[in-house]
Every structure is written in structure tokens, then in C-alpha cells.
CSV table of C-alpha atoms in Angstrom, one decimal:
chain,number,residue,atom,x,y,z
C,20,MET,CA,25.3,34.8,-28.4
C,21,VAL,CA,25.8,34.1,-32.1
C,22,GLU,CA,23.8,30.8,-31.7
C,23,THR,CA,21.0,32.5,-29.8
C,24,THR,CA,20.7,35.2,-32.5
C,25,LEU,CA,20.6,32.7,-35.3
C,26,LEU,CA,17.9,30.7,-33.5
C,27,GLU,CA,15.8,33.8,-33.1
C,28,MET,CA,16.1,34.5,-36.9
C,29,TYR,CA,15.4,30.8,-37.7
C,30,ALA,CA,12.3,31.0,-35.4
C,31,LYS,CA,11.0,34.0,-37.4
C,32,CYS,CA,11.5,32.2,-40.7
C,33,LEU,CA,9.6,29.2,-39.5
C,34,LYS,CA,6.8,31.4,-38.3
C,35,GLU,CA,6.5,33.0,-41.8
C,36,MET,CA,6.7,29.5,-43.4
C,37,ARG,CA,3.9,28.3,-41.0
C,38,LYS,CA,5.7,25.2,-39.8
C,39,PRO,CA,4.3,25.0,-36.2
C,40,GLU,CA,6.1,21.8,-35.1
C,41,GLU,CA,9.6,22.9,-36.1
C,42,HIS,CA,8.8,26.4,-34.8
C,43,VAL,CA,7.9,25.0,-31.4
C,44,ASN,CA,11.1,23.0,-31.2
C,45,VAL,CA,13.3,26.1,-32.0
C,46,LEU,CA,11.4,28.2,-29.4
C,47,LEU,CA,12.0,25.4,-26.8
C,48,LYS,CA,15.7,25.6,-27.5
C,49,LEU,CA,15.7,29.3,-26.9
C,50,LEU,CA,13.7,28.9,-23.7
C,51,LYS,CA,16.2,26.2,-22.6
C,52,LYS,CA,19.1,28.7,-23.0
C,53,SER,CA,17.2,31.3,-20.9
C,54,ALA,CA,16.6,28.6,-18.2
C,55,THR,CA,20.3,27.6,-18.3
C,56,ALA,CA,21.3,31.2,-17.7
C,57,GLU,CA,18.9,31.5,-14.8
C,58,ARG,CA,20.1,28.2,-13.3
C,59,ALA,CA,23.7,29.5,-13.3
C,60,ARG,CA,22.5,32.8,-11.7
C,61,VAL,CA,20.7,30.9,-8.9
C,62,GLY,CA,23.8,28.7,-8.4
C,63,ARG,CA,26.0,31.8,-8.0
C,64,LEU,CA,23.7,33.3,-5.5
C,65,ALA,CA,23.7,30.1,-3.5
C,66,GLY,CA,27.5,30.0,-3.5
C,67,LYS,CA,27.9,27.1,-5.9
C,68,ASP,CA,28.1,27.2,-9.6
C,69,VAL,CA,28.3,23.5,-10.2
C,70,GLU,CA,25.7,22.8,-12.9
C,71,THR,CA,27.1,25.2,-15.5
C,72,PRO,CA,30.8,25.8,-14.9
C,73,PRO,CA,32.3,28.6,-17.1
C,74,THR,CA,34.7,26.2,-18.8
C,75,GLN,CA,31.9,24.1,-20.2
C,76,SER,CA,29.1,26.7,-20.8
C,77,PRO,CA,30.0,30.3,-21.5
C,78,LEU,CA,26.3,31.1,-21.6
C,79,GLY,CA,26.2,30.3,-17.9
C,80,ARG,CA,28.1,33.5,-17.1
C,81,LEU,CA,25.9,35.7,-19.2
C,82,ASN,CA,23.0,37.7,-17.8
C,83,THR,CA,19.6,36.3,-18.5
C,84,ALA,CA,18.7,39.7,-20.1
C,85,PHE,CA,20.8,38.8,-23.1
C,86,VAL,CA,18.6,35.8,-23.8
C,87,ASP,CA,15.4,37.7,-24.5
C,88,VAL,CA,12.6,35.1,-24.6
C,89,ARG,CA,9.7,37.3,-23.5
C,90,GLY,CA,6.5,36.1,-25.1
C,91,HIS,CA,7.9,32.8,-26.2
C,92,VAL,CA,6.1,30.7,-23.6
C,93,SER,CA,2.6,31.9,-24.7
C,94,GLU,CA,3.7,31.5,-28.3
C,95,VAL,CA,4.7,27.9,-27.7
C,96,MET,CA,1.4,27.1,-26.0
C,97,ALA,CA,-0.5,28.7,-28.9
C,98,LEU,CA,1.4,26.8,-31.6
C,99,SER,CA,1.3,23.5,-29.8
C,100,LYS,CA,-2.5,23.4,-30.2
C,101,ASP,CA,-2.0,22.9,-34.0
C,102,ILE,CA,0.5,20.1,-33.6
C,103,PRO,CA,-1.1,16.6,-34.0
C,104,ARG,CA,1.3,14.7,-31.7
C,105,GLU,CA,2.7,15.3,-28.2
C,106,ILE,CA,6.1,16.9,-27.7
C,107,VAL,CA,8.2,15.4,-24.9
C,108,SER,CA,11.1,17.3,-23.4
C,109,PRO,CA,13.3,16.8,-20.3
C,110,MET,CA,11.9,18.6,-17.4
C,111,LEU,CA,15.4,19.7,-16.3
C,112,ASN,CA,15.5,22.0,-19.3
C,113,PHE,CA,13.1,24.4,-17.6
C,114,TRP,CA,13.0,23.4,-13.9
C,115,SER,CA,15.6,22.6,-11.3
C,116,HIS,CA,15.7,21.3,-7.7
C,117,ILE,CA,12.9,18.8,-8.4
C,118,SER,CA,12.0,16.9,-5.2
C,119,VAL,CA,9.1,14.8,-3.8
C,120,ASP,CA,8.2,14.9,-0.2
C,121,PRO,CA,9.2,11.6,1.4
C,122,TYR,CA,6.3,11.7,3.9
C,123,PRO,CA,2.9,11.0,2.4
C,124,ARG,CA,-0.2,12.5,4.0
C,125,HIS,CA,-3.7,11.2,4.3
C,126,SER,CA,-6.5,13.3,2.9
C,127,THR,CA,-8.8,14.9,5.4
C,128,ASP,CA,-12.1,14.1,3.7
C,129,ARG,CA,-11.5,11.1,1.5
C,130,ASP,CA,-9.4,7.9,1.2
C,131,GLY,CA,-6.1,7.8,-0.5
C,132,PHE,CA,-2.7,9.6,-0.2
C,133,GLU,CA,-1.3,13.0,-0.9
C,134,VAL,CA,2.3,13.8,-1.6
C,135,GLY,CA,4.0,17.2,-1.9
C,136,VAL,CA,6.1,18.1,-4.9
C,137,ARG,CA,8.6,21.0,-5.0
C,138,MET,CA,10.5,22.4,-8.0
C,139,ARG,CA,12.1,25.7,-9.2
C,140,TYR,CA,10.7,27.2,-12.4
C,141,LEU,CA,13.5,29.0,-14.3
C,142,LEU,CA,11.6,30.9,-17.1
C,143,THR,CA,10.6,34.5,-16.9
C,144,ASP,CA,7.1,34.2,-18.4
C,145,PRO,CA,4.5,32.2,-16.4
C,146,LEU,CA,3.4,28.8,-17.7
C,147,LEU,CA,-0.1,27.4,-17.0
C,148,ILE,CA,0.1,23.6,-16.7
C,149,ASN,CA,-2.7,21.1,-16.7
C,150,LYS,CA,-1.3,18.6,-14.2
C,151,ILE,CA,1.7,17.2,-12.4
C,152,THR,CA,2.1,13.4,-12.3
C,153,VAL,CA,4.3,11.4,-10.0
C,154,ARG,CA,4.8,7.7,-10.7
C,155,VAL,CA,6.0,5.4,-7.9
C,156,VAL,CA,7.0,1.7,-8.0
C,157,SER,CA,7.2,-0.8,-5.2
C,158,ALA,CA,10.5,-1.1,-3.4
C,159,PRO,CA,12.4,-4.4,-3.4
C,160,PRO,CA,11.8,-7.2,-2.7
C,161,LEU,CA,8.3,-6.6,-4.1
C,162,GLN,CA,8.0,-6.0,-7.8
C,163,GLY,CA,5.3,-5.1,-10.3
C,164,ARG,CA,3.3,-2.7,-8.1
C,165,GLU,CA,2.9,0.8,-9.5
C,166,LEU,CA,0.9,3.9,-8.5
C,167,THR,CA,0.3,7.2,-10.2
C,168,LEU,CA,-0.4,10.3,-8.3
C,169,GLU,CA,-1.8,13.4,-10.0
C,170,SER,CA,-2.6,17.0,-9.1
C,171,SER,CA,-6.1,18.3,-9.4
C,172,GLY,CA,-6.8,21.5,-11.4
C,173,GLU,CA,-4.5,23.8,-13.3
C,174,ILE,CA,-1.3,25.2,-11.7
C,175,GLU,CA,0.4,28.5,-12.8
C,176,MET,CA,4.2,28.3,-12.9
C,177,ARG,CA,6.0,31.5,-12.0
C,178,ARG,CA,9.7,32.0,-11.7
C,179,GLY,CA,11.0,30.7,-8.4
C,180,ILE,CA,10.0,27.8,-6.1
C,181,VAL,CA,6.6,26.2,-6.9
C,182,LYS,CA,4.9,23.8,-4.6
C,183,ALA,CA,2.1,21.4,-5.6
C,184,THR,CA,0.2,18.4,-4.2
C,185,VAL,CA,-0.4,15.2,-6.1
C,186,TYR,CA,-3.0,12.6,-5.0
C,187,THR,CA,-4.1,9.1,-5.6
C,188,ASN,CA,-7.5,7.4,-4.8
C,189,GLN,CA,-5.8,4.0,-4.6
C,190,THR,CA,-5.0,2.7,-1.1
C,191,ILE,CA,-2.3,0.1,-1.7
C,192,PRO,CA,-0.1,-0.1,1.5
C,193,GLY,CA,3.6,-0.8,1.1
C,194,ARG,CA,7.0,0.8,0.5
C,195,TYR,CA,7.5,2.7,-2.8
C,196,ILE,CA,10.3,4.5,-4.7
C,197,VAL,CA,9.6,7.6,-6.8
C,198,GLU,CA,10.4,6.7,-10.4
C,199,GLN,CA,9.2,9.6,-12.6
C,200,VAL,CA,7.8,13.2,-12.3
C,201,THR,CA,5.9,14.6,-15.3
C,202,VAL,CA,4.5,18.0,-16.0
C,203,THR,CA,1.8,18.3,-18.7
C,204,ALA,CA,0.9,21.6,-20.4
C,205,GLY,CA,-1.4,21.1,-23.4
C,206,LYS,CA,0.5,18.9,-25.9
C,207,LEU,CA,3.8,19.7,-24.2
C,208,LYS,CA,5.1,17.0,-21.8
C,209,PHE,CA,8.1,17.5,-19.6
C,210,VAL,CA,9.5,14.3,-18.0
C,211,HIS,CA,12.1,13.9,-15.2
C,212,GLU,CA,13.4,10.3,-14.6
C,213,ILE,CA,14.4,10.0,-10.9
C,214,MET,CA,15.0,6.3,-11.2
C,215,ALA,CA,15.5,4.6,-14.5
C,216,ARG,CA,13.4,1.5,-15.3
C,217,THR,CA,16.3,-0.5,-16.7
C,218,THR,CA,19.9,-1.0,-15.4
C,219,PRO,CA,23.0,-1.4,-17.5
C,220,ASP,CA,24.2,-4.9,-18.3
C,221,THR,CA,27.3,-6.3,-16.8
C,222,PRO,CA,30.3,-7.3,-19.0
C,223,LEU,CA,29.1,-11.0,-18.7
C,224,GLY,CA,25.7,-10.1,-20.1
C,225,LEU,CA,24.0,-10.4,-16.8
C,226,VAL,CA,21.6,-7.7,-15.7
C,227,SER,CA,23.0,-5.9,-12.7
C,228,SER,CA,20.9,-5.5,-9.5
C,229,ALA,CA,18.8,-2.4,-9.0
C,230,GLY,CA,20.9,-1.5,-5.9
C,231,THR,CA,22.7,1.3,-7.8
C,232,ALA,CA,19.5,2.9,-8.9
C,233,ILE,CA,17.9,2.5,-5.5
C,234,SER,CA,20.8,4.0,-3.7
C,235,ALA,CA,20.6,7.0,-5.9
C,236,ALA,CA,16.9,7.4,-5.0
C,237,LYS,CA,17.2,7.0,-1.2
C,238,LYS,CA,15.6,10.3,-0.6
C,239,THR,CA,12.5,9.4,-2.6
C,240,LYS,CA,11.3,6.5,-0.6
C,241,LEU,CA,7.6,6.6,0.4
C,242,SER,CA,5.7,4.4,2.9
C,243,PHE,CA,2.0,4.1,2.4
C,244,PHE,CA,-0.4,2.8,5.1
C,245,PRO,CA,-4.2,3.0,5.4
C,246,ALA,CA,-5.7,5.9,7.3
C,247,PRO,CA,-7.5,4.9,10.5
C,248,ARG,CA,-10.6,6.8,9.3
C,249,GLY,CA,-10.6,5.1,5.9
C,250,LEU,CA,-11.8,1.7,4.6
C,251,THR,CA,-9.6,-1.1,6.0
C,252,GLY,CA,-9.4,-4.8,6.0
C,253,LYS,CA,-7.8,-7.4,8.3
C,254,LEU,CA,-7.6,-11.2,9.0
C,255,GLU,CA,-8.6,-12.7,12.3
C,256,MET,CA,-8.6,-16.1,13.8
C,257,PRO,CA,-12.1,-17.4,14.6
C,258,LYS,CA,-13.1,-17.4,18.2
C,259,ASP,CA,-14.1,-21.1,18.1
C,260,ILE,CA,-11.5,-23.5,16.7
C,261,HIS,CA,-12.4,-27.2,16.3
C,262,LEU,CA,-9.2,-29.2,15.4
C,263,GLU,CA,-11.3,-32.0,14.0
C,264,LYS,CA,-13.1,-29.7,11.6
C,265,MET,CA,-12.0,-27.7,8.6
C,266,ARG,CA,-9.9,-24.7,9.5
C,267,MET,CA,-11.4,-21.2,8.9
C,268,VAL,CA,-10.2,-17.6,8.8
C,269,ALA,CA,-12.3,-14.5,9.5
C,270,ILE,CA,-12.1,-11.5,7.1
C,271,VAL,CA,-13.1,-8.2,8.5
C,272,VAL,CA,-13.7,-5.1,6.3
C,273,ALA,CA,-14.5,-1.8,8.2
C,274,ALA,CA,-16.0,1.2,6.3
C,275,GLY,CA,-14.4,3.7,8.7
C,276,GLU,CA,-15.9,7.2,8.0
C,277,ASN,CA,-16.9,6.3,4.5
C,278,SER,CA,-20.6,5.9,3.4
C,279,VAL,CA,-20.1,3.5,0.6
C,280,GLU,CA,-22.9,3.6,-2.0
C,281,LYS,CA,-21.8,0.6,-4.0
C,282,GLY,CA,-18.7,-1.5,-4.5
C,283,GLU,CA,-17.2,-4.9,-5.2
C,284,LEU,CA,-15.1,-7.0,-2.9
C,285,ARG,CA,-12.7,-9.7,-4.2
C,286,ILE,CA,-10.8,-12.3,-2.2
C,287,ARG,CA,-7.8,-14.2,-3.6
C,288,SER,CA,-5.2,-16.6,-2.2
C,289,ALA,CA,-1.7,-15.1,-1.8
C,290,THR,CA,0.0,-18.2,-0.3
C,291,ALA,CA,1.4,-21.1,-2.3
C,292,GLY,CA,-0.6,-24.3,-1.8
C,293,LEU,CA,-3.5,-22.4,-0.1
C,294,ARG,CA,-7.0,-23.2,-1.3
C,295,LEU,CA,-9.8,-20.9,-0.2
C,296,ILE,CA,-13.2,-22.7,-0.2
C,297,THR,CA,-15.0,-19.6,-1.5
C,298,GLY,CA,-18.1,-21.6,-2.3
C,299,SER,CA,-18.6,-22.2,1.5
C,300,LEU,CA,-18.1,-18.5,2.4
C,301,GLU,CA,-20.3,-17.4,5.2
C,302,VAL,CA,-21.4,-13.8,6.1
C,303,VAL,CA,-21.3,-13.5,9.8
C,304,ALA,CA,-21.9,-9.8,10.1
C,305,GLY,CA,-23.3,-7.4,7.5
C,306,ALA,CA,-25.6,-9.7,5.7
C,307,GLY,CA,-27.7,-6.8,4.4
C,308,VAL,CA,-24.7,-5.1,2.9
C,309,VAL,CA,-23.0,-8.1,1.1
C,310,VAL,CA,-24.4,-9.9,-1.9
C,311,VAL,CA,-22.5,-13.1,-2.8
C,312,ASN,CA,-21.9,-13.6,-6.5
C,313,ALA,CA,-22.5,-17.3,-7.2
C,314,GLU,CA,-21.1,-17.1,-10.7
C,315,LYS,CA,-17.8,-15.5,-9.6
C,316,PRO,CA,-16.3,-17.4,-6.5
C,317,GLY,CA,-14.6,-15.0,-4.1
C,318,THR,CA,-16.4,-11.9,-5.5
C,319,LEU,CA,-19.0,-10.1,-3.5
C,320,SER,CA,-21.1,-7.0,-4.2
C,321,LEU,CA,-21.5,-4.2,-1.7
C,322,LYS,CA,-24.5,-1.9,-1.3
C,323,GLU,CA,-25.2,0.9,1.2
C,324,PHE,CA,-22.2,0.2,3.4
C,325,SER,CA,-22.7,2.9,6.1
C,326,ALA,CA,-20.0,4.7,8.0
C,327,GLY,CA,-18.8,3.0,11.2
C,328,SER,CA,-20.1,-0.4,10.2
C,329,GLU,CA,-18.1,-3.5,9.3
C,330,ILE,CA,-18.4,-6.8,7.4
C,331,ARG,CA,-17.3,-10.0,8.9
C,332,LEU,CA,-16.8,-13.1,6.6
C,333,ARG,CA,-15.9,-16.6,7.6
C,334,LEU,CA,-14.0,-18.5,4.9
C,335,PRO,CA,-12.8,-22.2,5.2
C,336,TYR,CA,-9.5,-23.2,3.7
C,337,ASN,CA,-7.2,-26.1,3.3
C,338,SER,CA,-3.6,-26.5,2.1
C,339,ASP,CA,-1.2,-29.0,0.7
C,340,ASN,CA,1.2,-28.6,3.7
C,341,GLU,CA,1.0,-27.3,7.3
C,342,LEU,CA,0.9,-23.6,7.3
C,343,THR,CA,2.2,-21.3,10.0
C,344,GLU,CA,1.2,-18.1,8.2
C,345,LEU,CA,-1.6,-17.3,5.8
C,346,MET,CA,-1.9,-14.5,3.3
C,347,VAL,CA,-5.0,-13.4,1.5
C,348,ARG,CA,-5.2,-10.6,-1.2
C,349,LEU,CA,-8.2,-8.3,-0.6
C,350,GLU,CA,-9.4,-6.0,-3.3
C,351,VAL,CA,-12.2,-3.5,-2.8
C,352,ASP,CA,-13.5,-1.1,-5.5
C,353,TYR,CA,-16.1,1.2,-3.9
C,354,THR,CA,-17.9,4.5,-4.6
C,355,THR,CA,-18.7,7.2,-2.1
C,356,GLU,CA,-20.0,10.8,-2.5
C,357,LYS,CA,-16.4,11.8,-2.9
C,358,GLY,CA,-15.8,9.6,-5.9
C,359,ASP,CA,-14.4,6.2,-6.8
C,360,PHE,CA,-11.7,4.5,-4.7
C,361,VAL,CA,-9.7,1.3,-4.6
C,362,PHE,CA,-8.3,-0.6,-1.7
C,363,ILE,CA,-5.8,-3.4,-2.3
C,364,GLU,CA,-3.8,-5.1,0.4
C,365,THR,CA,-2.2,-8.5,1.0
C,366,LEU,CA,-3.4,-9.5,4.5
C,367,ASN,CA,-1.3,-11.9,6.5
C,368,MET,CA,-1.9,-13.7,9.8
C,369,LEU,CA,-0.3,-16.4,11.9
C,370,VAL,CA,-2.6,-19.4,11.8
C,371,ALA,CA,-0.4,-21.6,14.1
C,372,LEU,CA,-2.1,-22.0,17.5
C,373,PRO,CA,-0.4,-20.0,20.3
C,374,LEU,CA,-0.8,-23.0,22.7
C,375,ALA,CA,0.3,-26.6,22.8
C,376,VAL,CA,-1.3,-29.4,24.7
C,377,ASN,CA,0.7,-32.5,25.9
C,378,VAL,CA,-1.2,-35.5,27.3
C,379,GLN,CA,0.2,-38.1,29.8
C,380,ASP,CA,-2.0,-41.1,30.6
C,381,ILE,CA,-1.9,-43.3,33.7
C,382,PHE,CA,-3.9,-46.5,33.3
C,383,LYS,CA,-5.6,-48.0,36.4
C,384,GLU,CA,-7.9,-51.0,36.7
C,385,LYS,CA,-11.2,-49.0,36.7
C,386,ALA,CA,-10.1,-45.6,35.7
C,387,LEU,CA,-7.8,-43.6,33.4
C,388,TYR,CA,-5.9,-40.5,34.8
C,389,SER,CA,-5.0,-38.0,32.1
C,390,LYS,CA,-2.7,-35.1,32.8
C,391,PHE,CA,-3.0,-32.3,30.2
C,392,GLN,CA,-0.1,-29.9,30.1
C,393,VAL,CA,-1.0,-26.5,28.4
C,394,SER,CA,2.0,-24.5,27.3
C,395,THR,CA,2.7,-21.6,25.0
C,396,ALA,CA,3.7,-22.2,21.4
C,397,ALA,CA,5.6,-18.9,21.2
C,398,ALA,CA,8.1,-18.5,24.0
C,399,GLU,CA,7.8,-14.7,24.1
C,400,VAL,CA,4.0,-14.5,24.2
C,401,PRO,CA,2.2,-15.7,27.4
C,402,LEU,CA,-1.3,-16.9,27.5
C,403,ARG,CA,-4.3,-16.3,29.8
C,404,VAL,CA,-6.2,-19.5,30.4
C,405,PHE,CA,-9.7,-19.1,31.8
C,406,THR,CA,-11.2,-22.6,31.9
C,407,VAL,CA,-10.3,-26.1,30.9
C,408,ASN,CA,-13.0,-28.7,30.6
C,409,LEU,CA,-13.1,-32.3,29.5
C,410,HIS,CA,-16.6,-32.8,28.2
C,411,GLU,CA,-18.1,-36.3,28.8
C,412,SER,CA,-19.5,-38.5,26.1
C,413,LYS,CA,-22.1,-41.3,25.9
C,414,SER,CA,-19.4,-43.8,26.8
C,415,PHE,CA,-17.2,-42.0,29.3
C,416,TYR,CA,-17.5,-39.3,32.0
C,417,ALA,CA,-14.7,-37.3,33.5
C,418,GLU,CA,-14.0,-35.7,36.9
C,419,GLY,CA,-11.6,-32.7,37.1
C,420,GLY,CA,-9.2,-32.0,40.0
C,421,ASN,CA,-8.3,-28.7,41.5
C,422,GLY,CA,-7.3,-25.9,39.2
C,423,THR,CA,-9.5,-26.9,36.2
C,424,GLU,CA,-11.4,-23.7,36.5
C,425,GLY,CA,-10.3,-20.1,37.1
C,426,SER,CA,-8.0,-17.7,35.3
C,427,MET,CA,-4.2,-18.3,35.2
C,428,THR,CA,-1.3,-17.0,33.2
C,429,VAL,CA,0.8,-19.6,31.3
C,430,PHE,CA,4.4,-18.7,30.5
C,431,ALA,CA,7.0,-20.5,28.4
C,432,LYS,CA,8.7,-22.1,31.4
C,433,GLN,CA,5.6,-22.3,33.6
C,434,PRO,CA,3.0,-24.5,31.8
C,435,ALA,CA,-0.4,-25.2,33.4
C,436,ASN,CA,-1.3,-28.8,34.3
C,437,PHE,CA,-4.8,-30.2,34.5
C,438,THR,CA,-5.6,-33.7,35.7
C,439,TYR,CA,-8.8,-35.6,34.9
C,440,LYS,CA,-10.2,-39.0,36.1
C,441,ILE,CA,-11.9,-40.8,33.2
C,442,MET,CA,-14.2,-43.8,33.8
C,443,ARG,CA,-16.5,-45.8,31.5
C,444,LYS,CA,-20.3,-45.5,32.1
C,445,GLU,CA,-21.9,-48.7,33.1
C,446,ASP,CA,-24.9,-48.3,31.0
C,447,ALA,CA,-23.0,-47.3,27.9
C,448,THR,CA,-23.9,-49.2,24.7
C,449,GLY,CA,-22.6,-49.1,21.2
C,450,PRO,CA,-19.2,-48.1,20.0
C,451,PRO,CA,-17.2,-45.8,22.3
C,452,GLU,CA,-17.2,-42.0,21.7
C,453,SER,CA,-14.2,-39.8,22.3
C,454,LEU,CA,-14.2,-37.0,24.8
C,455,ALA,CA,-13.6,-33.3,23.8
C,456,LEU,CA,-11.1,-31.1,25.6
C,457,VAL,CA,-12.3,-27.4,25.6
C,458,ILE,CA,-9.9,-24.7,26.5
C,459,GLU,CA,-10.9,-21.0,26.8
C,460,TYR,CA,-7.9,-18.7,26.5
C,461,THR,CA,-6.7,-15.5,25.2
C,462,ASN,CA,-3.4,-14.4,23.7
C,463,MET,CA,-1.8,-11.6,25.7
C,464,ASP,CA,-0.7,-9.8,22.5
C,465,GLU,CA,-4.3,-9.7,21.2
C,466,GLY,CA,-5.5,-8.4,24.5
C,467,LEU,CA,-3.0,-5.5,24.5
C,468,LEU,CA,-3.8,-4.7,20.8
C,469,PHE,CA,-7.5,-4.6,21.7
C,470,LEU,CA,-7.0,-2.2,24.6
C,471,VAL,CA,-4.8,0.1,22.5
C,472,SER,CA,-7.3,0.2,19.6
C,473,ALA,CA,-10.1,0.8,22.1
C,474,ASP,CA,-8.2,3.8,23.6
C,475,ASP,CA,-7.7,5.2,20.1
C,476,ARG,CA,-11.4,4.9,19.3
C,477,VAL,CA,-12.3,6.6,22.6
C,478,GLY,CA,-9.7,9.4,22.0
């Protein structure tokens, strides 16, 4: 109580001397004492007085009425306007029970994410704040990804539990960990570090892993994923695959329920050794929406991208080694009537063919009998084979046996066999030309996903 009385007298002296910055700091100390007493009172009512045990803080056993800080909050806000720099204080000085809802929500009328924030305000006088900011960082093993969620409009803090909602217009799917919560009121900034950016060094001088900090923040993990109604992107295998030609990948961007007025789409490689031939990019669907930028390879401009429509691009690629999985980074900046938005996602897709073909040849005097065995490349995914045709050329013609047409299911231990009789044409001239084996098939996984997505659209 002696210290509180002296601080009150010191604050009056600083007010008379017109030293606003020092005056604000002293008033914040007085407000902190009032908040400490309120925290202890709340702890006693809850049956636990852990934060301020009486052996460490005698003030915790005092009634908050003895720490009279009425009017100090408005005085601090008025004085802070005359201070040239920002004053940063720990958020726990005036709030307790700070938590972030671990379940993000999609906005009902716009793209992005919303997250609920909950805290207990400990001061008697109300405080009008400008915004609440929550900073999240990507969870291991990913690094370097950071998002900032902010509240919209002013929020009045009154003693007790305060709930607010923070929002971001950036759709970057992934798993995140809440790092920091910040409350801003004029030139006053209150910061609460949930997870420190740096970890202490080990005795050998090596930086310890972030496992300790992450385990302390287990309750603050967030998982972001695009809303079905929002703008989304995905990779698809082309419907026609020619093994003798350059491989291609299809990029599909769906507008969802957004009416995009303008935007920019960027395509980058996210796989080591992968080279995207952006100069040969082809617009298959949505030619009136996309404008290819010849000066910036991999960059396209969007205009009047209406709701419910999609853009389909065909992009050739090559790589230094044989790829089984391909990853492409897709970045879209777009503007709707609701504002400006950002969509960033690393799209991945298996590019290894789901089927394998083995050929066994039997040579006769006037003909060649070729047996094609079609099997699955992935043991757990069966295939549906519709037709198998060996197209003739100028030099050879082929005759198929039974079973070369019609639908059949191919399992890992039940491959399909197709036999052809190949003979040379008598009137053939010039160098011989090879024959082309054409297989029409579908992956059972893709069929199931198509049916499920179709049911969702109907529902």
C-alpha cells in the first residue's frame, strides 16, 4: 500500500510537470497493481490462487477497492496521444486466460478464415481498443510461412470475459501454431507471446529443437483448408497421355461463389529438378478470362472471372529424373466486391501411371503374336479398363482376339491379357512404322472422388 500511495503521488507530480510519457508509464504500473488484485480475486473465486500466492505478493490478498484506479484508463488514453512513439507492455499485465479457438471457421460471404479469441479483462474502467491481432506460423516440418489475422472495427473491453473474432483474407492451407496475440489501443500496444520465436541454446552451443515450444502450444494448433464455396485450385492428369510426347499436367482454378473482377495468377515449380515449360502453356477452358503475360512466364492476368466457372490450363514439363509426384505452387491475387484476397497453395499430384503394360512376343513365319498384359501399378487401387486397341500403321495391320473390347476390372493379382496377331502389309513401301497401343481406362479412386464431389454439388 505504501508503494501504491507513492506511485499515486508521483503520478500527480508528473502531471503537474507535463511529462506525458513518464506519466503514462506510472499510470500503467498502478493499473497493473489493480489488475493483479483482480486476478487474485478471480483465482480465489475459482478455488485456486496459483498466480499470486500470498507469500510472494501481499497485494494479491488485498481488496481491489484499496487500489483506486478509477479514471486512470481514460487518462492514459488521452496522454498517449501526445507521445511520439508506441508504448509496448505485456498483455498479461491487464488480461488473463488468453486463448485462441483451435477450430478456424470459414466466412459466410467471403474467402478467408475466422478464428475466435477469448480473454478476461481485469480493469474496472472500460478500454476501447482499435484491433486484436493474432500471428500464426506454420507448424513443423514446414517453415517460413506466416499469417496475420486481425479484428475489424473497434472493441470495447469491459471487466470480465471478452470474446472477439479475428480474420484474414489470405487462404494458405496448412497446419499452423499461434505465436502471438496483440491488442492495440491508440499508441498503446499489449503483446502476449504464446510461443517464443527463438529457443535457448544447448550447453554445446547447438540450437535446441522447437519441440519444447511446440509442446507448450499444443492447444493453439490450427488447420486451415479452403472453403468449398471459395476460390480453389488443383492439379489433374490430362485425359490423353502420349508416352512418346512431352508430359503435361492440367491446372484447374475454380472461382466457386466469387465473382472475380480482376486478378493475377502465378505458377511456380515446387519440385526439385522440375522444369515447367511456361512458354508453351495452353488455355483449354476460360480463354476469355485469362490473358497470358508474354513478358512474365508463368504469370497470367484474370478479368471478369464469374462465379461457378473454372479455368483449365495445360502445362508441359520435363525433369532431370523420373518423377512419381509433382508439386506446383499456385498463387492467385484477386479482387471481388468484398475486397482483395490471396490464395496460395502448393498443389501435388501423383504423375506415375496407375497401370503397367508388359509385352510377350511369339514370332511365326508370317505373323507376330503379341500378348499385352495390363496390370495395376498400385496394388491397392484397381482399374476399370474399357477398350484396348492396337492401331494399324502403313506397314502393319493387327487383328485382336476375344476380350479386346468391353469393360473389365483389373486387380493387382488379376491382370488383363490381350492378344493381337500382327502381319506386314503386302503393298507396304518405305521404312516400317510402329503401331500404337491405345488403352481407355479409369482409376477407381478417381471415379469414387468424382461421385462424392458430384453428390456434394447436388446437395
